Amino acid sequence: ALDSTILEDAVARQDTVTQLVAQIRRVGREIPGADVLVSALTGHDYAKPGKPDIAWDDRAARDDLVSALVTDALSLLAGIDPTVLTDAQQETVALLALVAGQDVEPADGSHETEGRWKIARRVAPDRVISTVDPDARHAHKSRQKKVDGFKSHIIIEPDTGLVTAAILTKAAGLANSDAARGMELVTKDTSIGAQNVDVLGDSAYGSGELLAAITAAGHTAIIKPPPLGRAIPGGFTVDDFTIDETTNTVTCPAGQTRPLSAAGRASFGSSCATCPLMKQCTTAKSGKKMLLREHDAIRREHRVRAQDPLFQADYRQHRPMVERSIAWMTRKSRRRSARRRRAARKCCSVSMTPYAGSTVSGLRIRSSKPIIDNTGRWLNAPSPG
C-alpha cells in the first residue's frame, strides 16, 4: 500500500531580502576572490550583520532595496568564473542565481537590462524558501493548512503495517507527486521480489502513467480512481462518451459521432446548439470539445473495474493500514518534522524512522498476522497461546 505525508522542516522561512543578503554573504565567504567583489557592491553593506536598515513600511524604499540587491547579485555573478569552481562552490553560486530571479521581475517601465527590479506578484512554482535548507518547499497538508518542508513517500505491507521502502523528496513539484513516485517505491521494495502483487493507493495514485506502469510490471492496481470532473453540476462526465479505438471516434450521449485527431481532440461544434442534452453537457457556445490524454483507455478500464464489489472490498480492508503506519511514523514522540537539513541528508533518518516505528507495532500483532514467505516458511514465529 502506498501513501505519503508532509514532514515539516527545521528552518525558518526567509523573505526575498533575507535570502539575497544571506546568499551574497555566503558567496563572499566560500568562493575564492569573491570577498573583494562583495566589498565593491553598493546596494548594501554586506559586512554589517542583520537586515538592511530602511523604512520597512515605505513601499518605495522596499522596492529600491530589492532592486539594489538583485543588481548586486547579478554583478557578483558576472564577476565569477564557474568553470574553475568545485561542485559545492558551483551549487553556492547557482543558489544565488536562483534566489536573485525567483521572486522578482523588471520594474514597471523598465527592461531587464536597465537594472530596476520589483517583487513579482506571483509565487514561483518551485520556490526556494530558505538558503539554509534549499531543498525545503511550501506544501499543503490540506486546503487550509500550509506548511514548509518535505514529502515522505512510503510503501507498506498492508496486513502488518511494516514499511518496506521509503523515499524523501521536496514537497512541491510534479516530479514529487504521489503518482510520480509511486512506481519508484514499488520498484524499490525488495520484499516484493518476483511476485505479482496488489498495489493499493488512494486517488492521488490514479494517474494513467502509474496505472500503466503497474500493469506493465505484472501487478494489479487497487487504486481509488480520481473523481471525474463535470462541466455542469449533475451533468455528463467523460465516461458518458463512447470511445471507439478501432475507428478512432468518440460518440456523445446524444449519439453524435466525431473523429479524434492525432492529438486526441474532438469537437462537436454546431451540433450541440440544437441538442436536447446540451444543458447536461456543456456551457460552451461553440459546442462540446474533448481532449483524450495518454493512457485514457487504461483509466477508463480502471474506473469500470473499481466498481467491482471485490475491488472495493479489497480496498476497504487493506489500504487503511498505511495511514496507521504514517501515524506511527509521525506520532508526537517522534514529531512530524525532519531532524536534519537538506533532503539528501534526511533520507537515511526518515527512511529508518518508519521502519523502527512500524516494526514494533507489527510485532505486537504477529500472532494474528503471521508473515510467511513464498515457500511457506514462517518469517516471524506466532505468539504462544
XYZ file of N, CA and C in Angstrom, residues 1-261:
783
model
N 0.848 -1.189 0.000
C 0.000 0.000 0.000
C 0.883 1.238 0.000
N 0.501 2.226 -0.797
C 1.284 3.446 -0.966
C 0.613 4.622 -0.271
N 1.418 5.530 0.258
C 0.891 6.780 0.795
C 2.054 7.734 1.030
N 1.736 8.961 1.396
C 2.771 9.959 1.664
C 2.281 10.908 2.738
N 3.224 11.652 3.306
C 2.879 12.666 4.298
C 3.906 13.781 4.249
N 3.516 14.940 4.738
C 4.412 16.088 4.776
C 5.180 16.084 6.092
N 6.496 16.247 6.005
C 7.347 16.414 7.182
C 7.810 17.864 7.228
N 7.543 18.517 8.327
C 7.892 19.928 8.441
C 9.401 20.115 8.557
N 9.885 21.203 7.993
C 11.317 21.491 8.017
C 11.718 22.067 9.370
N 13.031 22.099 9.600
C 13.555 22.591 10.874
C 14.117 24.000 10.762
N 13.890 24.669 9.628
C 14.413 26.023 9.449
C 13.268 27.006 9.241
N 13.554 28.276 9.446
C 12.541 29.317 9.290
C 12.451 29.759 7.835
N 11.254 30.098 7.424
C 11.048 30.628 6.080
C 11.704 32.005 5.971
N 12.383 32.247 4.849
C 13.073 33.523 4.646
C 12.387 34.338 3.553
N 12.323 35.655 3.754
C 11.774 36.508 2.708
C 12.847 36.774 1.654
N 12.458 37.469 0.599
C 13.364 37.702 -0.529
C 14.623 38.457 -0.116
N 14.464 39.511 0.667
C 15.613 40.314 1.090
C 16.577 39.481 1.917
N 16.054 38.718 2.860
C 16.913 37.886 3.710
C 17.690 36.879 2.882
N 17.023 36.251 1.914
C 17.702 35.266 1.070
C 18.807 35.908 0.245
N 18.530 37.052 -0.342
C 19.540 37.708 -1.172
C 20.756 38.122 -0.357
N 20.524 38.769 0.773
C 21.640 39.224 1.607
C 22.449 38.037 2.112
N 21.762 37.000 2.594
C 22.454 35.834 3.145
C 23.280 35.119 2.086
N 22.738 34.981 0.880
C 23.462 34.231 -0.143
C 24.605 35.032 -0.736
N 24.465 36.332 -0.843
C 25.596 37.158 -1.292
C 26.736 37.052 -0.285
N 26.417 37.119 1.000
C 27.446 36.954 2.029
C 28.100 35.576 1.929
N 27.288 34.556 1.690
C 27.830 33.197 1.620
C 28.782 33.048 0.436
N 28.402 33.605 -0.703
C 29.291 33.562 -1.867
C 30.599 34.273 -1.546
N 30.517 35.388 -0.849
C 31.726 36.111 -0.467
C 32.631 35.305 0.438
N 32.039 34.459 1.286
C 32.841 33.630 2.200
C 33.435 32.407 1.516
N 32.677 31.771 0.637
C 33.051 30.448 0.150
C 33.743 30.434 -1.208
N 33.592 31.471 -1.993
C 34.172 31.480 -3.336
C 35.472 32.286 -3.325
N 36.581 31.693 -3.749
C 37.867 32.403 -3.743
C 37.798 33.714 -4.535
N 38.221 34.791 -3.905
C 38.247 36.095 -4.561
C 36.928 36.837 -4.568
N 35.840 36.168 -4.177
C 34.529 36.822 -4.227
C 34.361 37.859 -3.130
N 35.159 37.746 -2.056
C 35.042 38.731 -0.975
C 35.385 40.136 -1.469
N 36.332 40.208 -2.398
C 36.698 41.510 -2.968
C 35.538 42.061 -3.795
N 34.894 41.181 -4.556
C 33.752 41.607 -5.366
C 32.602 42.088 -4.482
N 32.357 41.363 -3.389
C 31.261 41.725 -2.487
C 31.519 43.078 -1.836
N 32.757 43.333 -1.468
C 33.083 44.612 -0.811
C 32.868 45.803 -1.735
N 32.869 45.557 -3.047
C 32.690 46.653 -4.004
C 31.226 46.890 -4.356
N 30.333 46.032 -3.885
C 28.909 46.187 -4.192
C 28.337 47.384 -3.439
N 27.362 48.031 -4.047
C 26.853 49.292 -3.489
C 25.421 49.218 -2.958
N 24.759 48.092 -3.154
C 23.365 48.007 -2.739
C 23.176 47.886 -1.245
N 24.206 47.372 -0.555
C 24.113 47.170 0.890
C 25.514 46.911 1.427
N 25.720 47.222 2.708
C 26.980 46.913 3.376
C 26.875 45.489 3.914
N 27.422 44.523 3.152
C 27.249 43.110 3.495
C 28.119 42.674 4.664
N 29.031 43.527 5.087
C 29.828 43.226 6.280
C 29.052 43.552 7.548
N 27.988 44.294 7.403
C 27.164 44.687 8.548
C 26.140 43.593 8.832
N 26.077 43.078 10.065
C 25.141 41.988 10.365
C 23.688 42.453 10.319
N 22.795 41.483 10.140
C 21.372 41.788 10.143
C 20.860 42.247 8.794
N 19.560 42.561 8.755
C 18.929 43.022 7.529
C 19.238 44.501 7.301
N 19.112 44.958 6.065
C 19.347 46.379 5.770
C 18.443 47.281 6.610
N 18.970 48.423 6.977
C 18.240 49.374 7.821
C 17.516 50.379 6.926
N 16.228 50.107 6.672
C 15.418 51.008 5.853
C 14.068 51.205 6.530
N 13.251 52.065 5.976
C 11.879 52.234 6.470
C 11.025 51.131 5.847
N 10.850 50.043 6.572
C 10.197 48.867 6.001
C 8.723 49.096 5.684
N 8.121 50.121 6.277
C 6.723 50.417 5.967
C 6.577 51.321 4.741
N 7.711 51.682 4.141
C 7.716 52.523 2.943
C 7.898 51.620 1.726
N 6.850 51.486 0.918
C 6.903 50.575 -0.222
C 7.990 50.971 -1.217
N 8.135 52.259 -1.461
C 9.158 52.719 -2.406
C 10.551 52.352 -1.919
N 10.781 52.465 -0.608
C 12.083 52.108 -0.043
C 12.335 50.614 -0.184
N 11.296 49.819 0.028
C 11.456 48.369 -0.124
C 11.770 48.014 -1.571
N 11.055 48.643 -2.501
C 11.297 48.359 -3.920
C 12.715 48.760 -4.326
N 13.175 49.900 -3.841
C 14.538 50.348 -4.160
C 15.572 49.370 -3.607
N 15.322 48.860 -2.396
C 16.256 47.917 -1.789
C 16.309 46.622 -2.582
N 15.141 46.080 -2.923
C 15.104 44.839 -3.698
C 15.831 45.020 -5.020
N 15.589 46.127 -5.691
C 16.247 46.392 -6.967
C 17.760 46.452 -6.798
N 18.222 47.104 -5.728
C 19.665 47.223 -5.480
C 20.287 45.870 -5.165
N 19.592 45.049 -4.377
C 20.129 43.737 -4.003
C 20.201 42.810 -5.207
N 19.174 42.823 -6.045
C 19.196 41.984 -7.247
C 20.314 42.438 -8.180
N 20.480 43.737 -8.328
C 21.567 44.264 -9.159
C 22.924 43.838 -8.610
N 23.082 43.886 -7.286
C 24.325 43.422 -6.660
C 24.561 41.943 -6.957
N 23.506 41.140 -6.824
C 23.646 39.701 -7.056
C 24.072 39.420 -8.492
N 23.457 40.116 -9.445
C 23.809 39.912 -10.850
C 25.235 40.373 -11.135
N 25.647 41.463 -10.523
C 27.025 41.946 -10.698
C 28.021 40.945 -10.138
N 27.693 40.380 -8.979
C 28.574 39.393 -8.357
C 28.674 38.139 -9.216
N 27.545 37.692 -9.741
C 27.547 36.501 -10.598
C 28.363 36.739 -11.866
N 28.273 37.940 -12.406
C 29.010 38.254 -13.633
C 30.517 38.247 -13.416
N 30.960 38.458 -12.184
C 32.391 38.504 -11.899
C 32.995 37.177 -11.499
N 32.202 36.098 -11.494
C 32.683 34.780 -11.067
C 32.746 33.837 -12.258
N 33.857 33.133 -12.392
C 34.025 32.132 -13.443
C 33.636 30.766 -12.877
N 32.473 30.218 -13.230
C 32.024 28.956 -12.630
C 32.842 27.743 -13.064
N 33.604 27.862 -14.156
C 34.346 26.707 -14.665
C 35.521 26.322 -13.777
N 35.951 27.220 -12.889
C 37.099 26.920 -12.029
C 36.654 26.536 -10.621
N 35.358 26.398 -10.407
C 34.834 26.116 -9.074
C 34.610 24.627 -8.857
N 34.632 24.224 -7.600
C 34.280 22.851 -7.252
C 32.768 22.684 -7.359
N 32.301 21.441 -7.258
C 30.859 21.191 -7.345
C 30.104 21.928 -6.240
N 30.651 21.896 -5.024
C 29.990 22.565 -3.901
C 29.943 24.074 -4.117
N 31.037 24.629 -4.641
C 31.073 26.071 -4.901
C 30.107 26.452 -6.019
N 29.986 25.600 -7.026
C 29.034 25.854 -8.107
C 27.604 25.853 -7.581
N 27.302 24.969 -6.635
C 25.970 24.949 -6.026
C 25.691 26.253 -5.291
N 26.687 26.765 -4.598
C 26.527 28.026 -3.872
C 26.224 29.173 -4.825
N 26.965 29.233 -5.926
C 26.752 30.291 -6.914
C 25.397 30.115 -7.607
N 25.046 28.871 -7.925
C 23.763 28.610 -8.588
C 22.590 29.004 -7.699
N 22.738 28.791 -6.390
C 21.665 29.166 -5.471
C 21.484 30.682 -5.442
N 22.579 31.425 -5.520
C 22.468 32.884 -5.587
C 21.724 33.299 -6.853
N 22.056 32.669 -7.975
C 21.364 32.988 -9.227
C 19.871 32.689 -9.116
N 19.551 31.602 -8.421
C 18.148 31.221 -8.267
C 17.372 32.225 -7.419
N 17.914 32.568 -6.244
C 17.175 33.483 -5.362
C 17.139 34.900 -5.929
N 18.079 35.216 -6.817
C 18.077 36.547 -7.429
C 16.977 36.687 -8.473
N 16.462 35.570 -8.964
C 15.467 35.655 -10.028
C 14.097 35.109 -9.707
N 13.976 34.288 -8.646
C 12.710 33.585 -8.440
C 11.557 34.485 -7.987
N 11.852 35.573 -7.292
C 10.789 36.402 -6.710
C 10.627 37.764 -7.360
N 11.410 38.067 -8.393
C 11.398 39.432 -8.933
C 11.074 39.450 -10.420
N 10.736 40.628 -10.892
C 10.508 40.883 -12.305
C 10.919 42.325 -12.585
N 11.147 42.687 -13.854
C 11.535 44.071 -14.147
C 10.502 45.060 -13.614
N 10.978 46.156 -13.061
C 10.080 47.188 -12.535
C 9.261 47.797 -13.665
N 8.132 48.382 -13.318
C 7.251 48.988 -14.316
C 8.006 50.019 -15.149
N 7.869 49.904 -16.453
C 8.503 50.861 -17.345
C 9.970 50.612 -17.590
N 10.501 49.504 -17.062
C 11.926 49.219 -17.251
C 12.091 47.938 -18.053
N 13.328 47.624 -18.342
C 13.668 46.406 -19.063
C 14.720 45.674 -18.256
N 14.872 44.370 -18.520
C 15.824 43.565 -17.751
C 17.228 44.156 -17.769
N 17.589 44.835 -18.852
C 18.952 45.365 -18.966
C 19.131 46.682 -18.214
N 18.044 47.276 -17.705
C 18.142 48.568 -17.032
C 18.505 48.442 -15.563
N 18.358 47.253 -14.990
C 18.755 47.056 -13.604
C 17.775 47.548 -12.575
N 16.494 47.705 -12.927
C 15.475 48.072 -11.944
C 14.496 46.911 -11.794
N 14.281 46.516 -10.539
C 13.506 45.307 -10.276
C 12.467 45.554 -9.190
N 11.487 44.670 -9.137
C 10.471 44.725 -8.087
C 10.037 43.299 -7.748
N 9.400 43.141 -6.578
C 8.873 41.838 -6.193
C 7.732 41.465 -7.127
N 7.787 40.286 -7.703
C 6.734 39.829 -8.614
C 5.472 39.471 -7.832
N 4.330 39.740 -8.429
C 3.055 39.419 -7.789
C 2.632 37.999 -8.154
N 3.469 37.072 -7.830
C 3.196 35.650 -8.040
C 4.224 34.863 -7.254
N 3.981 33.592 -7.056
C 4.909 32.723 -6.340
C 5.485 31.720 -7.329
N 6.793 31.618 -7.380
C 7.439 30.669 -8.281
C 6.991 29.250 -7.946
N 6.722 28.410 -8.960
C 6.200 27.058 -8.712
C 7.083 26.206 -7.805
N 8.386 26.350 -7.916
C 9.300 25.522 -7.122
C 10.172 26.428 -6.256
N 9.546 27.372 -5.571
C 10.267 28.426 -4.866
C 11.115 27.891 -3.710
N 12.389 28.291 -3.683
C 13.254 28.039 -2.531
C 12.806 28.963 -1.410
N 12.554 28.422 -0.219
C 12.037 29.235 0.883
C 13.098 29.563 1.914
N 14.291 28.958 1.782
C 15.357 29.227 2.742
C 16.694 28.863 2.129
N 17.672 29.758 2.234
C 19.017 29.434 1.767
C 19.731 28.513 2.744
N 19.200 28.402 3.964
C 19.775 27.479 4.945
C 19.482 26.041 4.537
N 18.287 25.806 3.998
C 17.893 24.482 3.519
C 17.220 24.647 2.163
N 17.989 24.662 1.075
C 17.431 24.943 -0.252
C 16.459 23.888 -0.757
N 16.411 22.717 -0.117
C 15.501 21.668 -0.570
C 14.099 21.805 0.012
N 13.921 22.613 1.044
C 12.601 22.787 1.659
C 11.681 23.542 0.700
N 10.391 23.191 0.754
C 9.413 23.810 -0.134
C 8.104 24.095 0.603
N 7.319 25.006 0.031
C 5.959 25.217 0.506
C 5.147 23.963 0.195
N 4.228 23.618 1.085
C 3.364 22.462 0.855
C 2.019 22.701 1.512
N 1.045 21.909 1.112
C -0.298 21.991 1.684
C -0.648 20.636 2.278
N -0.857 20.582 3.604
C -1.374 19.370 4.229
C -2.872 19.264 3.988
N -3.506 20.401 3.797
C -4.923 20.471 3.450
C -5.138 21.790 2.723
N -6.354 22.045 2.286
C -6.636 23.307 1.598
C -6.414 24.505 2.509
N -6.615 24.287 3.803
C -6.493 25.385 4.750
C -5.105 25.505 5.366
N -4.432 24.374 5.602
C -3.175 24.389 6.340
C -1.976 24.317 5.405
N -1.122 25.334 5.492
C 0.102 25.378 4.708
C 1.294 25.105 5.619
N 2.244 24.324 5.134
C 3.450 24.031 5.896
C 4.651 24.134 4.965
N 5.834 24.184 5.555
C 7.080 24.172 4.799
C 7.835 22.907 5.163
N 8.357 22.215 4.168
C 9.116 21.015 4.493
C 9.327 20.100 3.313
N 9.121 18.810 3.558
C 9.431 17.754 2.601
C 8.264 16.780 2.530
N 8.309 15.901 1.558
C 7.291 14.864 1.453
C 7.950 13.504 1.621
N 7.413 12.724 2.551
C 7.897 11.363 2.776
C 6.930 10.389 2.117
N 7.438 9.600 1.174
C 6.635 8.602 0.470
C 6.982 7.227 1.042
N 5.967 6.419 1.360
C 6.240 5.091 1.900
C 5.400 4.034 1.201
N 5.884 2.805 1.258
C 5.123 1.639 0.822
C 5.174 0.635 1.962
N 4.029 0.050 2.288
C 3.961 -0.852 3.434
C 3.373 -2.197 3.036
N 3.615 -3.196 3.888
C 2.916 -4.481 3.794
C 1.560 -4.269 4.467
N 0.442 -4.434 3.741
C -0.844 -3.951 4.238
C -1.476 -4.730 5.381
N -0.965 -5.899 5.726
C -1.532 -6.628 6.860
C -0.871 -6.235 8.172
N 0.437 -6.020 8.135
C 1.171 -5.717 9.367
C 1.475 -4.242 9.542
N 1.496 -3.496 8.445
C 1.887 -2.096 8.525
C 3.378 -1.882 8.466
N 4.152 -2.933 8.220
C 5.606 -2.798 8.129
C 5.981 -1.978 6.897
N 6.803 -0.969 7.085
C 7.259 -0.140 5.974
C 8.388 -0.869 5.262
N 8.213 -1.101 3.974
C 9.197 -1.877 3.224
C 10.074 -1.018 2.318
N 9.709 0.240 2.109
C 10.564 1.179 1.371
C 10.067 2.590 1.645
N 10.980 3.554 1.562
C 10.623 4.953 1.812
C 11.503 5.869 0.977
N 10.935 6.985 0.562
C 11.649 7.989 -0.225
C 11.314 9.358 0.347
N 12.306 10.223 0.458
C 12.067 11.599 0.883
C 12.332 12.527 -0.289
N 11.388 13.411 -0.597
C 11.532 14.327 -1.718
C 11.159 15.742 -1.292
N 11.371 16.668 -2.193
C 10.843 18.011 -1.980
C 9.319 17.925 -1.909
N 8.721 18.877 -1.223
C 7.275 18.807 -1.004
C 6.473 19.298 -2.198
N 7.112 19.954 -3.151
C 6.398 20.523 -4.288
C 6.998 20.019 -5.594
N 6.245 20.217 -6.669
C 6.733 19.834 -7.988
C 6.068 18.571 -8.497
N 5.770 18.536 -9.798
C 5.108 17.377 -10.388
C 5.951 16.116 -10.262
N 7.275 16.275 -10.300
C 8.150 15.106 -10.199
C 8.098 14.462 -8.828
N 7.556 15.167 -7.842
C 7.495 14.645 -6.477
C 6.069 14.327 -6.040
N 5.140 14.296 -6.985
C 3.762 13.952 -6.650
C 3.670 12.479 -6.266
N 2.577 12.113 -5.624
C 2.392 10.719 -5.223
C 2.442 9.795 -6.428
N 1.731 10.162 -7.492
C 1.681 9.307 -8.671
C 3.048 9.175 -9.331
N 3.827 10.267 -9.354
C 5.143 10.232 -9.992
C 6.117 9.349 -9.233
N 5.972 9.262 -7.924
C 6.900 8.488 -7.099
C 6.384 7.091 -6.779
N 5.136 6.798 -7.141
C 4.539 5.522 -6.770
C 5.283 4.310 -7.292
N 5.597 4.308 -8.600
C 6.267 3.140 -9.176
C 7.691 3.017 -8.670
N 8.322 4.138 -8.359
C 9.668 4.095 -7.785
C 9.659 3.341 -6.460
N 8.620 3.563 -5.659
C 8.500 2.844 -4.387
C 8.298 1.358 -4.614
N 7.418 1.014 -5.560
C 7.160 -0.404 -5.845
C 8.444 -1.085 -6.296
N 9.209 -0.425 -7.149
C 10.468 -0.990 -7.638
C 11.498 -1.099 -6.527
N 11.496 -0.143 -5.616
C 12.477 -0.113 -4.525
C 12.173 -1.141 -3.445
N 10.937 -1.615 -3.380
C 10.521 -2.550 -2.335
C 11.072 -3.943 -2.635
N 12.156 -4.311 -1.970
C 12.798 -5.606 -2.222
C 11.984 -6.777 -1.695
N 11.005 -6.524 -0.837
C 10.191 -7.625 -0.314
C 9.246 -8.180 -1.370
N 9.001 -7.419 -2.433
C 8.107 -7.892 -3.496
C 8.793 -8.946 -4.345
N 10.059 -8.719 -4.653
C 10.802 -9.681 -5.451
C 10.162 -9.894 -6.812
N 10.010 -11.180 -7.188
C 9.425 -11.525 -8.486
C 7.919 -11.737 -8.404
N 7.329 -11.458 -7.252
C 5.899 -11.681 -7.080
C 5.081 -10.649 -7.858
N 3.894 -11.058 -8.241
C 2.903 -10.126 -8.756
C 1.961 -9.792 -7.606
N 1.858 -8.526 -7.261
C 1.138 -8.135 -6.052
C 0.037 -7.124 -6.381
N -0.861 -6.948 -5.422
C -1.843 -5.872 -5.497
C -1.200 -4.600 -4.945
N -1.266 -3.525 -5.699
C -0.725 -2.236 -5.265
C -1.901 -1.339 -4.889
N -1.974 -0.971 -3.607
C -3.094 -0.181 -3.107
C -2.703 1.278 -2.933
N -3.636 2.168 -3.205
C -3.380 3.587 -3.017
C -4.651 4.391 -3.166
N -4.650 5.604 -2.627
C -5.821 6.462 -2.780
C -5.799 7.132 -4.149
N -6.734 8.050 -4.381
C -6.894 8.616 -5.717
C -5.694 9.437 -6.182
N -4.812 9.839 -5.265
C -3.613 10.576 -5.665
C -2.693 9.722 -6.536
N -2.863 8.401 -6.473
C -2.034 7.483 -7.263
C -2.754 7.012 -8.525
N -3.856 7.669 -8.895
C -4.666 7.199 -10.005
C -4.301 7.750 -11.362
N -3.081 8.199 -11.556
C -2.688 8.727 -12.866
C -2.578 7.600 -13.882
N -2.794 7.945 -15.146
C -2.678 6.940 -16.194
C -1.282 6.375 -16.299
N -0.270 7.223 -16.079
C 1.115 6.764 -16.165
C 1.408 5.689 -15.121
N 0.950 5.908 -13.882
C 1.216 4.928 -12.832
C 0.418 3.654 -13.056
N -0.835 3.770 -13.461
C -1.639 2.578 -13.741
C -0.987 1.744 -14.841
N -0.479 2.422 -15.869
C 0.178 1.704 -16.966
C 1.454 1.024 -16.491
N 2.230 1.712 -15.649
C 3.482 1.138 -15.150
C 3.221 -0.067 -14.253
N 2.207 0.022 -13.400
C 1.864 -1.101 -12.519
C 1.441 -2.305 -13.343
N 0.612 -2.071 -14.352
C 0.152 -3.163 -15.213
C 1.312 -3.772 -15.987
N 2.195 -2.932 -16.525
C 3.338 -3.427 -17.293
C 4.266 -4.275 -16.439
N 4.326 -3.992 -15.135
C 5.180 -4.760 -14.228
C 4.521 -6.056 -13.767
N 3.293 -6.299 -14.203
C 2.607 -7.534 -13.843
C 1.822 -7.467 -12.554
N 1.715 -6.267 -11.968
C 0.976 -6.105 -10.719
C -0.469 -5.684 -11.007
N -1.280 -5.668 -9.966
C -2.679 -5.260 -10.081
C -2.898 -3.991 -9.271
N -3.468 -2.986 -9.903
C -3.706 -1.710 -9.223
C -5.046 -1.742 -8.495
N -4.988 -1.658 -7.161
C -6.195 -1.487 -6.350
C -6.147 -0.043 -5.848
N -6.404 0.854 -6.752
C -6.249 2.290 -6.506
C -7.585 2.987 -6.746
N -7.966 3.821 -5.814
C -9.227 4.556 -5.942
C -9.132 5.533 -7.110
N -10.031 5.456 -8.086
C -9.955 6.383 -9.218
C -10.222 7.822 -8.781
N -9.516 8.782 -9.350
C -9.815 10.188 -9.041
C -11.230 10.528 -9.492
N -11.909 11.424 -8.797
C -13.265 11.802 -9.215
C -13.249 12.492 -10.569
N -14.267 12.228 -11.360
C -14.362 12.830 -12.683
C -14.990 14.217 -12.593
N -14.430 15.133 -13.351
C -14.987 16.475 -13.376
C -16.224 16.550 -14.260
N -17.089 17.474 -13.939
C -18.308 17.694 -14.717
C -18.359 19.168 -15.114
N -18.589 19.425 -16.390
C -18.713 20.809 -16.844
C -19.934 21.472 -16.231
N -20.951 20.674 -15.936
C -22.189 21.164 -15.339
C -22.513 20.271 -14.150
N -22.812 20.840 -12.987
C -23.152 20.009 -11.822
C -24.282 19.030 -12.144
N -24.025 17.756 -11.873
C -25.016 16.731 -12.159
C -25.067 16.310 -13.613
N -24.200 16.900 -14.432
C -24.215 16.595 -15.857
C -23.340 15.412 -16.227
N -23.007 15.324 -17.507
C -22.243 14.195 -18.027
C -20.762 14.292 -17.647
N -20.116 13.147 -17.610
C -18.663 13.054 -17.460
C -18.091 12.405 -18.716
N -16.790 12.276 -18.782
C -16.167 11.661 -19.960
C -16.591 10.209 -20.122
N -16.983 9.558 -19.033
C -17.401 8.162 -19.139
C -18.752 8.009 -19.817
N -19.481 9.103 -20.000
C -20.748 9.046 -20.731
C -20.528 9.139 -22.236
N -19.286 9.343 -22.653
C -18.926 9.377 -24.063
C -18.262 8.054 -24.423
N -18.619 7.509 -25.571
C -18.102 6.210 -26.007
C -16.911 6.409 -26.941
N -15.803 5.802 -26.579
C -14.588 5.892 -27.393
C -14.433 4.600 -28.181
N -14.296 4.712 -29.492
C -14.066 3.550 -30.353
C -12.638 3.647 -30.878
N -11.751 2.836 -30.308
C -10.344 2.905 -30.707
C -10.121 2.318 -32.096
N -11.047 1.460 -32.547
C -10.904 0.861 -33.874
C -11.089 1.902 -34.973
N -12.145 2.711 -34.820
C -12.423 3.746 -35.818
C -11.868 5.107 -35.416
N -11.297 5.173 -34.212
C -10.728 6.416 -33.683
C -11.772 7.534 -33.670
N -12.915 7.216 -33.055
C -14.006 8.180 -32.965
C -14.539 8.241 -31.540
N -15.319 9.301 -31.263
C -15.979 9.454 -29.972
C -17.447 9.779 -30.226
N -18.319 9.124 -29.457
C -19.757 9.325 -29.601
C -20.318 9.898 -28.311
N -21.084 10.977 -28.420
C -21.628 11.647 -27.241
C -22.914 10.964 -26.781
N -23.439 11.323 -25.609
C -24.668 10.699 -25.107
C -25.872 10.882 -26.033
N -25.836 11.906 -26.878
C -26.943 12.133 -27.808
C -26.787 11.342 -29.097
N -25.683 10.591 -29.229
C -25.477 9.755 -30.401
C -24.691 10.400 -31.519
N -24.185 11.608 -31.314
C -23.369 12.271 -32.328
C -21.943 11.722 -32.278
N -21.401 11.373 -33.444
C -20.061 10.789 -33.519
C -19.110 11.748 -34.233
N -17.933 11.893 -33.648
C -16.924 12.770 -34.229
C -15.575 12.045 -34.258
N -14.736 12.369 -35.268
C -13.402 11.759 -35.320
C -12.472 12.375 -34.280
N -11.520 11.586 -33.834
C -10.490 12.062 -32.913
C -9.240 12.410 -33.707
N -8.650 13.547 -33.424
C -7.416 13.940 -34.099
C -6.252 13.120 -33.555
